[in-house]
Coordinates of C-alpha atoms in Angstrom, one line a residue:
Chain A
E283 CA 140.0 92.7 98.0
A284 CA 142.7 90.0 97.9
G285 CA 146.4 91.0 98.0
V286 CA 149.0 89.9 95.9
A287 CA 149.6 86.1 96.2
Q288 CA 153.2 84.6 96.1
S289 CA 154.6 80.9 96.3
P290 CA 156.5 79.6 98.1
R291 CA 157.3 81.6 100.7
Y292 CA 160.3 79.9 101.4
K293 CA 162.9 77.6 99.3
I294 CA 166.0 76.2 100.1
I295 CA 168.2 74.9 97.0
E296 CA 171.7 73.8 96.4
K297 CA 173.8 76.2 94.3
R298 CA 173.1 75.0 90.4
Q299 CA 169.8 73.9 91.1
S300 CA 166.6 75.4 89.8
V301 CA 163.7 76.9 91.2
A302 CA 160.9 78.9 90.0
F303 CA 158.7 81.5 92.0
W304 CA 154.9 82.1 91.2
C305 CA 152.7 85.3 91.7
N306 CA 149.2 86.1 91.2
P307 CA 148.5 89.9 91.1
I308 CA 145.5 92.0 92.6
S309 CA 142.7 91.2 90.1
G310 CA 142.8 93.6 87.3
H311 CA 146.1 95.2 87.9
A312 CA 147.7 95.5 84.3
T313 CA 151.1 96.1 85.7
L314 CA 153.1 93.4 87.4
Y315 CA 156.9 93.7 88.7
W316 CA 159.5 91.3 90.2
Y317 CA 161.7 92.7 92.5
Q318 CA 165.1 91.2 94.4
Q319 CA 165.6 92.3 97.8
I320 CA 168.9 91.1 99.3
L321 CA 169.2 91.3 103.2
G322 CA 169.6 94.7 104.6
Q323 CA 168.9 96.5 100.9
G324 CA 166.1 97.9 99.2
P325 CA 164.0 95.9 96.3
K326 CA 165.9 96.2 93.2
L327 CA 163.8 95.9 89.8
L328 CA 164.2 92.3 88.0
I329 CA 161.6 92.9 85.6
Q330 CA 158.3 94.8 84.7
F331 CA 155.4 93.4 82.9
Q332 CA 152.3 95.3 81.4
N333 CA 149.7 92.8 80.8
N334 CA 151.8 90.0 79.1
G335 CA 154.6 92.1 77.5
V336 CA 157.8 93.0 79.2
V337 CA 158.3 96.7 79.4
D338 CA 161.7 96.7 81.2
D339 CA 163.9 93.5 82.0
S340 CA 167.2 95.4 81.7
Q341 CA 168.4 94.3 85.2
L342 CA 167.5 90.8 84.7
P343 CA 170.4 88.7 84.7
K344 CA 169.2 86.8 81.7
D345 CA 171.6 83.9 81.3
R346 CA 169.9 82.6 84.7
F347 CA 166.9 84.4 85.4
S348 CA 163.8 84.2 83.3
A349 CA 160.2 85.3 83.5
E350 CA 156.9 85.2 82.1
R351 CA 153.5 86.4 82.3
L352 CA 151.0 84.3 80.6
K353 CA 147.5 85.7 79.7
G354 CA 148.6 88.8 81.6
V355 CA 147.7 87.4 85.0
D356 CA 149.7 85.3 86.8
S357 CA 153.4 85.5 86.6
T358 CA 156.4 83.0 87.1
L359 CA 160.1 83.7 87.7
K360 CA 162.6 80.9 87.6
I361 CA 166.5 81.1 88.3
Q362 CA 168.6 78.2 86.6
P363 CA 171.3 77.4 87.5
A364 CA 171.2 79.4 91.2
K365 CA 174.3 81.0 92.4
L366 CA 175.0 81.8 96.0
E367 CA 174.5 85.2 95.9
D368 CA 170.8 85.0 94.6
S369 CA 170.1 84.4 98.1
A370 CA 167.2 87.2 98.9
V371 CA 163.9 87.6 99.1
Y372 CA 162.0 87.8 96.0
L373 CA 158.9 90.3 96.0
C374 CA 156.2 90.5 93.2
A375 CA 154.1 93.8 93.0
S376 CA 151.4 95.0 90.9
S377 CA 149.8 98.3 90.0
W378 CA 146.8 99.6 88.4
W379 CA 148.9 101.5 85.5
G380 CA 147.3 100.9 82.2
N381 CA 144.0 99.8 83.0
R382 CA 142.6 103.4 82.6
G383 CA 145.3 105.4 81.5
A384 CA 146.2 106.8 84.8
S385 CA 147.7 105.4 88.0
T386 CA 148.3 107.2 91.9
G387 CA 151.7 105.1 91.3
E388 CA 151.2 102.8 94.2
L389 CA 152.9 99.4 94.0
F390 CA 151.1 96.6 95.9
F391 CA 153.7 94.1 97.2
G392 CA 152.9 90.5 98.2
E393 CA 154.8 89.0 101.2
G394 CA 157.7 87.4 99.1
S395 CA 159.5 84.4 98.2
R396 CA 162.4 84.1 100.5
L397 CA 165.2 82.0 98.4
T398 CA 168.2 80.6 100.4
V399 CA 171.0 79.0 98.2
L400 CA 173.6 76.6 99.8
Chain B
Q107 CA 171.6 108.8 88.0
Q108 CA 168.9 106.3 89.1
Q109 CA 170.1 106.0 92.6
V110 CA 168.0 107.1 95.7
K111 CA 170.6 107.6 98.7
Q112 CA 168.8 107.3 102.0
S113 CA 170.1 107.9 105.5
P114 CA 170.4 107.0 108.2
Q115 CA 170.8 103.1 107.9
S116 CA 169.2 102.8 111.4
L117 CA 167.8 104.9 114.0
I118 CA 166.6 104.4 117.6
V119 CA 164.3 107.0 118.8
Q120 CA 162.2 107.5 122.2
K121 CA 158.6 106.7 122.3
G122 CA 156.9 109.9 121.8
G123 CA 159.8 111.6 119.8
I124 CA 160.2 112.4 116.0
S125 CA 161.8 110.3 113.5
I126 CA 163.6 111.7 110.7
I127 CA 164.7 109.8 107.6
N128 CA 166.2 111.6 104.6
C129 CA 166.9 110.7 101.0
A130 CA 168.7 112.6 98.0
Y131 CA 168.4 111.9 94.3
E132 CA 170.2 112.9 91.3
N133 CA 167.9 112.3 88.5
T134 CA 165.8 115.7 87.7
A135 CA 163.1 113.4 85.6
F136 CA 161.9 111.9 88.9
D137 CA 158.9 113.1 89.9
Y138 CA 156.6 110.8 92.0
F139 CA 158.3 110.3 95.6
P140 CA 156.8 107.7 97.8
W141 CA 157.7 106.3 101.4
Y142 CA 157.3 102.4 102.0
Q143 CA 157.3 100.7 105.2
Q144 CA 158.2 97.2 105.8
F145 CA 157.7 94.9 108.5
P146 CA 159.6 91.7 109.3
G147 CA 158.4 89.0 106.8
K148 CA 155.9 91.2 104.9
G149 CA 156.4 93.1 101.8
P150 CA 156.7 96.7 101.4
A151 CA 153.4 98.9 101.8
L152 CA 152.9 102.6 100.8
L153 CA 152.9 104.7 103.7
I154 CA 152.8 108.4 102.1
A155 CA 153.8 110.0 98.7
I156 CA 154.4 113.6 97.2
R157 CA 155.1 115.0 93.8
P158 CA 157.2 117.9 93.2
D159 CA 154.6 120.5 92.9
V160 CA 154.2 120.5 96.8
S161 CA 156.7 120.8 99.6
E162 CA 155.4 119.2 102.3
K163 CA 152.4 116.5 102.3
K164 CA 151.1 115.3 105.7
E165 CA 148.9 112.4 106.6
G166 CA 148.2 112.0 110.4
R167 CA 151.6 111.6 112.1
F168 CA 153.9 111.0 108.8
T169 CA 154.9 114.0 106.8
I170 CA 157.1 114.2 103.7
S171 CA 159.2 117.4 103.1
F172 CA 160.2 117.7 99.8
N173 CA 163.3 120.2 98.4
K174 CA 163.5 120.4 94.6
S175 CA 166.5 122.6 94.4
A176 CA 168.3 120.4 96.7
K177 CA 167.0 117.2 95.2
Q178 CA 166.1 115.9 98.9
F179 CA 163.1 114.6 100.3
S180 CA 162.6 113.6 104.3
L181 CA 160.0 111.3 106.3
H182 CA 159.2 112.9 109.5
I183 CA 157.2 110.7 111.9
M184 CA 155.8 112.5 114.8
D185 CA 155.0 111.0 118.3
S186 CA 156.7 108.1 117.2
Q187 CA 155.5 105.0 118.6
P188 CA 156.8 101.3 119.4
G189 CA 154.4 99.8 116.5
D190 CA 156.0 102.3 113.8
S191 CA 159.2 99.8 114.4
A192 CA 159.6 98.9 110.9
T193 CA 162.3 99.4 107.7
Y194 CA 161.3 102.3 105.7
F195 CA 162.1 102.8 102.3
C196 CA 162.1 106.0 99.9
A197 CA 161.7 105.6 96.3
A198 CA 161.5 107.8 93.4
S199 CA 160.1 107.6 89.7
P200 CA 159.9 109.5 86.6
S201 CA 156.2 109.8 85.4
G202 CA 154.7 107.8 83.6
N203 CA 154.5 103.7 83.8
T204 CA 158.1 103.4 85.0
P205 CA 159.4 101.1 87.9
L206 CA 160.5 102.7 91.5
V207 CA 164.1 103.0 92.7
F208 CA 164.5 102.2 96.0
G209 CA 167.0 103.4 98.4
K210 CA 168.7 100.8 101.0
G211 CA 166.3 101.6 103.6
T212 CA 166.3 102.5 107.6
R213 CA 165.8 100.2 109.9
L214 CA 163.6 102.2 112.9
S215 CA 163.3 101.4 116.3
V216 CA 160.9 103.0 118.8
I217 CA 161.8 102.3 122.5
A218 CA 159.4 103.0 125.3

C-alpha cells in the first residue's frame, strides 16, 4: 500500500513570495490533515479535512495560508505572502476516520515538505 | 487545556538501558494517547497507543504506563538500542474525529 505522498520535499523562497505544497493521502482515507512542524517542536495542526469539507481550521493563519481538498482526495496548502517565521516542515497526514464509522485513531504521515523563507 | 507537556527535551541512554519519557495533560476530555517516533527527514510514525480503560500497554520492548488520576502517561523503552535513536512525541485527542495535539518531543540518543 502506497503511503502519503508530498511534494516538493524542499523549497527555498524569499519573504513575501508564495509557495504551494501538494499532498496525496493513502487511498481511501477520508480524513486529511496539514500540520506545521517548526524545528525542535512537535507538529501543530493547521487544518483538518473530512472528504472535501473542512472540519477544523481554527489554527490556520487565514490571512496568508489557504488549503483546499478538491474531490476529497488530493490537497494543496498555499502560503502567500510568506514570512520568515513560516520556515518549517509542512506535514500531511491521513486517517481512516469517516470511511466505516470507526477508526484506530492512527495518523499516517508523509515525509513532509521543508520550507525555508529567506 | 489543549496542551500536552513532554519531558525531558533530550535523553542519552546506554545501549541495553531503559529509556523513559513522560507526558502530562490537562484536558480531561482526552481519551486517546499515542506515541509517535520520528527519524530525521521522515514523518512521524505511530509506535504505540493507549486508551484510558487500561493502565499499561506493552508491545515488544515498548510500554505505555497511564495514570488517569495524575493525568500523566509515559513511554518506557526496554533494552534500548542504537536504532531507537530518534525523536519521540506523545500526543492526545478526545474521542471522535478530532485531531491529535502533540508534545514538543524528546530527542533520544542510544549510545553503545
